[in-house]
CSV table of C-alpha atoms and ligand atoms in Angstrom, one decimal:
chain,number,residue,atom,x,y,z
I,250,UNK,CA,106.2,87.5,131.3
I,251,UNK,CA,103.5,85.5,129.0
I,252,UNK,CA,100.4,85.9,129.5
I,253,UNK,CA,98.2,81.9,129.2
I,254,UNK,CA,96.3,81.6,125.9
I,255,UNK,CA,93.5,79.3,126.2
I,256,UNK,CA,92.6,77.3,123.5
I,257,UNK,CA,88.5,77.5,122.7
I,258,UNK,CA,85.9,77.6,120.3
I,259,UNK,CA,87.4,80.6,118.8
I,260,UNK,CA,91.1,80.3,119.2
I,261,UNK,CA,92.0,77.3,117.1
I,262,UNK,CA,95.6,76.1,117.2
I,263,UNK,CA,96.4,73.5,114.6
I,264,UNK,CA,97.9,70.3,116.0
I,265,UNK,CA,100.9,70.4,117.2
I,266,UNK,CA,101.8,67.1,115.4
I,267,UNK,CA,105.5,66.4,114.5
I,268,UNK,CA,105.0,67.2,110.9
I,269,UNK,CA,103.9,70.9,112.0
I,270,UNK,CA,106.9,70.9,114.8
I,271,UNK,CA,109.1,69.5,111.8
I,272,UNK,CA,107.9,72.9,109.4
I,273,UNK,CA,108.4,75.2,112.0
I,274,UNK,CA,111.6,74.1,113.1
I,275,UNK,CA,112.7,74.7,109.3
I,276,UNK,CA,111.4,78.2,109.1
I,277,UNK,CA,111.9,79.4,112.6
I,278,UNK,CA,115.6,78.3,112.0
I,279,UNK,CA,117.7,81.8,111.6
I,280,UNK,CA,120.4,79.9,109.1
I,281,UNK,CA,116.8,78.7,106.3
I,282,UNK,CA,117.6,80.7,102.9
I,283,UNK,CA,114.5,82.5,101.7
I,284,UNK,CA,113.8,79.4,99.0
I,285,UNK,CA,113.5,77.0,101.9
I,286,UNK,CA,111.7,79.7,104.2
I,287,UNK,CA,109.0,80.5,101.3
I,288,UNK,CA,108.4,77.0,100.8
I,289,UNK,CA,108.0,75.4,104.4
I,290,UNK,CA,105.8,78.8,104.7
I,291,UNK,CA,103.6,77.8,102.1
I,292,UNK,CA,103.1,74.4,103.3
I,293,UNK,CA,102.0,75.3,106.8
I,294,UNK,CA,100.0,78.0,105.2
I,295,UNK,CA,98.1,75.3,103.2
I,296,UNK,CA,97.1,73.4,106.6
I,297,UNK,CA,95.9,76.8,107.7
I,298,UNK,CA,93.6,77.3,104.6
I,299,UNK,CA,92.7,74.0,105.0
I,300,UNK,CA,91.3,74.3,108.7
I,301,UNK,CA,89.7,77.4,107.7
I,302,UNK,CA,87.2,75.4,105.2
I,303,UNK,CA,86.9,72.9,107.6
I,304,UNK,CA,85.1,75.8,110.1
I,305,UNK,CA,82.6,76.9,107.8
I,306,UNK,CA,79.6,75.8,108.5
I,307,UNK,CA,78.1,73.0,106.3
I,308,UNK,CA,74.7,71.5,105.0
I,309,UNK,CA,74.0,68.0,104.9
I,310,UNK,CA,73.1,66.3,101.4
I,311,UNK,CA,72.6,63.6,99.6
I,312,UNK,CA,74.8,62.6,96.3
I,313,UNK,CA,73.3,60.1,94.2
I,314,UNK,CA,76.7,57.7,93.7
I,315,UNK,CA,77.3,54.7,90.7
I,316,UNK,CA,74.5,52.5,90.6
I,317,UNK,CA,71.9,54.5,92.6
I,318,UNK,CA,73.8,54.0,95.9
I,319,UNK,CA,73.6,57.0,97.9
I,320,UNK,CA,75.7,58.7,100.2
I,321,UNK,CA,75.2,61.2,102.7
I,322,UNK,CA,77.5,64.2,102.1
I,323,UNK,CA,78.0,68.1,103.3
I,324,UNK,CA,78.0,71.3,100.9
I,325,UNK,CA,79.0,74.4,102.0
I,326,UNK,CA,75.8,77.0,100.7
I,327,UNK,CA,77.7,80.5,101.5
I,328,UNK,CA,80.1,82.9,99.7
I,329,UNK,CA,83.7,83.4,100.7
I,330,UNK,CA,86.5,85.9,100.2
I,331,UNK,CA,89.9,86.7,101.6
I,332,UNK,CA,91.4,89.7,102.5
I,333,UNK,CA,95.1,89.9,103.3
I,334,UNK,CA,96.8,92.5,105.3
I,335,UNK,CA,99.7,93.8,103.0
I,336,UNK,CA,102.5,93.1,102.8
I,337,UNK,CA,102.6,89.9,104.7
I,338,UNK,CA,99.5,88.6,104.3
I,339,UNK,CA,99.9,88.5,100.3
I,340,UNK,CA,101.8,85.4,101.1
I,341,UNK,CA,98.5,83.6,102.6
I,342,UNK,CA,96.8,84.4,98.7
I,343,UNK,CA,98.2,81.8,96.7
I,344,UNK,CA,97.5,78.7,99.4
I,345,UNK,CA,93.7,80.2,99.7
I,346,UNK,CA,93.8,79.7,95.9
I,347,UNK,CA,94.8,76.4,95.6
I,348,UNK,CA,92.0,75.6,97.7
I,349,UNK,CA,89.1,78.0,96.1
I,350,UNK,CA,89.3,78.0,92.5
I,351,UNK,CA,89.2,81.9,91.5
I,352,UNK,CA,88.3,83.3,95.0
I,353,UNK,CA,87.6,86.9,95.4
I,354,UNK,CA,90.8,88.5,97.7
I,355,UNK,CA,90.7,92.5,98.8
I,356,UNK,CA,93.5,94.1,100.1
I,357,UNK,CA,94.0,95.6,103.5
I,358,UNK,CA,98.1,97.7,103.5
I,359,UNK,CA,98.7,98.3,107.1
I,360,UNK,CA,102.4,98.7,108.1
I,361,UNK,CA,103.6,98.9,111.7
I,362,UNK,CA,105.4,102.1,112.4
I,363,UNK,CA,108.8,100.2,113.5
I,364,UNK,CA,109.6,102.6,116.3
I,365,UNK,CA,106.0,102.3,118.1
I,366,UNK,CA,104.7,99.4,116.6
I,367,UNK,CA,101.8,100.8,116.2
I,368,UNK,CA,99.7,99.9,113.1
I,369,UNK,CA,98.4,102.7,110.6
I,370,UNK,CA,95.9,102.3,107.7
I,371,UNK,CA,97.0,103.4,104.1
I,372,UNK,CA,94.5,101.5,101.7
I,373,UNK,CA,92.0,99.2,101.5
I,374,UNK,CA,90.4,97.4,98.2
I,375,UNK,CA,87.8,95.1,99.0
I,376,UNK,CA,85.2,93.0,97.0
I,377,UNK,CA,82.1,95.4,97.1
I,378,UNK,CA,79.2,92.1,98.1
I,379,UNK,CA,82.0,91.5,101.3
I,380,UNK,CA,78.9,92.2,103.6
I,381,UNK,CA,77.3,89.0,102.1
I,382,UNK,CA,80.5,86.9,102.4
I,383,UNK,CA,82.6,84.6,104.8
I,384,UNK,CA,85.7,86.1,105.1
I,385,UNK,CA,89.4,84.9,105.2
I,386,UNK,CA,91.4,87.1,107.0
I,387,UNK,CA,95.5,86.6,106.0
I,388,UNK,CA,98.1,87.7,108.3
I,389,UNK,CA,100.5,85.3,109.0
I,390,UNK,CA,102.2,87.0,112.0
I,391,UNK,CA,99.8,88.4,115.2
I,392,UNK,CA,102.1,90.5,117.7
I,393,UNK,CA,100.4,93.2,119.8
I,394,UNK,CA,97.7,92.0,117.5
I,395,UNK,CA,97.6,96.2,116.4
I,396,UNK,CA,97.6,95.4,112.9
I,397,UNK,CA,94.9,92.3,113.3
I,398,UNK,CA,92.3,94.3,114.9
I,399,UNK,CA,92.8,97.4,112.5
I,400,UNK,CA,92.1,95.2,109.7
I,401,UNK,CA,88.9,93.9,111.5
I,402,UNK,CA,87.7,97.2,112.0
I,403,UNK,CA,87.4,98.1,108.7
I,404,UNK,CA,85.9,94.8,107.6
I,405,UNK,CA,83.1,95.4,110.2
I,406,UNK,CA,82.7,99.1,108.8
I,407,UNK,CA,81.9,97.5,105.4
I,408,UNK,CA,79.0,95.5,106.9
I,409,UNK,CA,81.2,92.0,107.3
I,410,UNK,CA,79.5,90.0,110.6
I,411,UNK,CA,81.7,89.6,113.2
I,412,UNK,CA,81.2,85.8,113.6
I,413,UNK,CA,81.9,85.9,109.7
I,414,UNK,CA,85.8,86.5,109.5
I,415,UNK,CA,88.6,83.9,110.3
I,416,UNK,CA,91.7,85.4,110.8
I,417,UNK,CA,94.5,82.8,109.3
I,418,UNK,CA,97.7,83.2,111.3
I,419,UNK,CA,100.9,81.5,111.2
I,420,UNK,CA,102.3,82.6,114.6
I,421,UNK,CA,101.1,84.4,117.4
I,422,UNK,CA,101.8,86.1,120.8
I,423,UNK,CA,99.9,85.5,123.7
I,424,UNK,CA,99.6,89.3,124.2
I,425,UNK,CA,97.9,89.3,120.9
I,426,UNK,CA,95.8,86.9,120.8
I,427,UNK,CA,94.5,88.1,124.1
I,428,UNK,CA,93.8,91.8,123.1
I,429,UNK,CA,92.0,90.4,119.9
I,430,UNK,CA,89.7,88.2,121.9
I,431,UNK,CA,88.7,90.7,124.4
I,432,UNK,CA,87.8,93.2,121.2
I,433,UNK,CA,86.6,90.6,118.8
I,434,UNK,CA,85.0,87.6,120.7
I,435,UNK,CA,83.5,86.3,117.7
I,436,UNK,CA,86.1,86.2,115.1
I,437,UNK,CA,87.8,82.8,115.0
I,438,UNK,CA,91.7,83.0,115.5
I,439,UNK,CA,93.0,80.2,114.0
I,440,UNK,CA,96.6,79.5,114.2
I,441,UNK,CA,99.7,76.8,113.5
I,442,UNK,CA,101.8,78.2,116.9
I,443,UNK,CA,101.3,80.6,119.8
I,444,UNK,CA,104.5,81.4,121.4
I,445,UNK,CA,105.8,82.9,124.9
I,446,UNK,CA,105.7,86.3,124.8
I,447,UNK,CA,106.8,89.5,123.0
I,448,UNK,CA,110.1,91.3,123.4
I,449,UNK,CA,111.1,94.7,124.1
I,450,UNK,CA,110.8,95.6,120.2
I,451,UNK,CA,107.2,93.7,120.3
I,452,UNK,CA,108.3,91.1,118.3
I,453,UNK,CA,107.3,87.6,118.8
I,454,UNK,CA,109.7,85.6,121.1
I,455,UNK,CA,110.9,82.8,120.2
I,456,UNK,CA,109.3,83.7,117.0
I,457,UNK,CA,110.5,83.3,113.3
I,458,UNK,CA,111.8,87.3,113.0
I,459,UNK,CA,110.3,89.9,109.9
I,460,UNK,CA,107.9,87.4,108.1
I,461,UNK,CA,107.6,89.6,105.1
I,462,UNK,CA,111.5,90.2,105.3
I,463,UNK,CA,112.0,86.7,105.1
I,464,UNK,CA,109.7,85.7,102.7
I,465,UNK,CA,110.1,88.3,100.1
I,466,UNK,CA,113.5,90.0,100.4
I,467,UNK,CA,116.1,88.4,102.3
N,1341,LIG,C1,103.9,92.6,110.5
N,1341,LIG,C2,103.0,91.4,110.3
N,1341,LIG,C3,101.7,91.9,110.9
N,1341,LIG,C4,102.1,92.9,112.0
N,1341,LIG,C5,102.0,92.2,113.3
N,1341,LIG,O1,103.7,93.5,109.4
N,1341,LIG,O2,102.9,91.0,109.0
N,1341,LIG,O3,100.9,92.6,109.9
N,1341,LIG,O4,103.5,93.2,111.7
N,1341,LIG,O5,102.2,93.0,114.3
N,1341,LIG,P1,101.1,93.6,115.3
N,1341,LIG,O6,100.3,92.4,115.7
N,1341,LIG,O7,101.9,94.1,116.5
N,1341,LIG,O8,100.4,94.6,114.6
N,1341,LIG,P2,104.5,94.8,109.2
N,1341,LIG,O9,103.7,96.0,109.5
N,1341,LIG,O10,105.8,94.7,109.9
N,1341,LIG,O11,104.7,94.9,107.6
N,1341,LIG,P3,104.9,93.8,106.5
N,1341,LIG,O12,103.7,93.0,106.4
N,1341,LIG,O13,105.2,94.6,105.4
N,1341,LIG,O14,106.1,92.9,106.9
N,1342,LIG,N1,106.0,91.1,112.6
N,1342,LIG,C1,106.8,90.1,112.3
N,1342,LIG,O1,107.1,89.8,111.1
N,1342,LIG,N2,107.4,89.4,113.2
N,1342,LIG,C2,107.2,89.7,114.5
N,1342,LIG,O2,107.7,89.0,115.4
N,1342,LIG,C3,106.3,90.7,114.9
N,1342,LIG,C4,105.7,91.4,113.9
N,1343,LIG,MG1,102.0,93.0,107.9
């Protein structure tokens, strides 16, 4: 049965344009070859980095344009980092990149164990000023949401704000996204799809299969 997501402050779905529809169509698609796969990936993950920047908050300003005319602008005053959850979430680097020119990322490696799906914790490398800093979180799928919330934890044991971390996610469950937001009210979810449910094997239905599988092996 799924369980109904609702959409808020701090669950941000992208818009569900045709463009978006048209990129997950490609990538959800069991018959997409892994060149196609990584490359509609990358695209929607650029609209996720995108609407990541667009949440921090802002200051206003004023640029002195050509000729003395002015205009009235925004500049973003804090410091960011990302942190992807390996091996997935090493696919979310390079789009954060292309947006923020020689960004700090620290590494999270968290696998699910395949027979309980449960997540366990086998390293973490992580910027050591990441208490001072906005952080990207990169995972792009969010099943149980086991992995997501394992991650948080230890960004909160380093000193990282709660209402500081943005968790960057390509697809998600409802189950997940609900058992995140009851643990972590603050941390914006923001995501290009949530789906119907989970299946038996807690993967996401209709879903898009093994991310990582897809992107880097098969
Ligand atoms: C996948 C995915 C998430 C996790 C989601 O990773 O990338 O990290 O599962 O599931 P959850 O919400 O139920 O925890 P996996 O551990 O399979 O490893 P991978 O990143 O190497 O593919
Ligand atoms: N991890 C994936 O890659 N896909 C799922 O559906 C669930 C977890
Ligand atoms: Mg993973």
């Amino acid at each position: 049965m799924s369980v109904p997501v609702e959409v808020d402050n701090n669950v941000i779905l992208l818009p569900q344009t045709k463009q978006l529809i048209g990129l997950y169509s490609i990538i959800r698609d069991r018959e997409t070859k892994r060149g196609d796969f990584v490359f509609y990936s990358d695209r929607i993950i650029r609209l996720l980095v995108e609407e990541g920047l667009n949440q921090l908050p802002v200051e206003e300003t004023i640029i002195e344009c050509h000729g003395g005319h002015r205009y009235k602008g925004s500049r973003f005053l804090g410091k960011i980092c990302g942190v992807s959850i390996v091996r997935a979430g090493e696919s979310m680097e390079m789009g954060l990149r292309d947006c923020c020119r020689s960004v700090r990322i620290g590494k999270i490696l968290i696998q699910r164990d395949e027979e309980t799906a449960l997540p366990k914790l086998f390293y973490e490398k992580l910027p050591e000023d990441i208490s001072e800093r906005y952080v990207f979180l990169l995972d792009p799928m969010l099943a149980t949401g086991g992995s997501a919330m394992m991650a948080v934890e230890v960004l909160l044991a380093r000193g990282v704000k709660m209402d500081r971390i943005f968790f960057l996610n390509l697809l998600a469950a409802p189950e997940g996204i609900k058992a995140f937001r009851d643990r972590y009210p603050d941390v914006k979810i923001i995501t290009g799809g949530i789906d119907e449910k989970l299946d038996e094997d807690k993967f996401i239905v209709p879903g898009l299969g093994d991310f990582g599988d897809r992107y880097y092996c098969i």
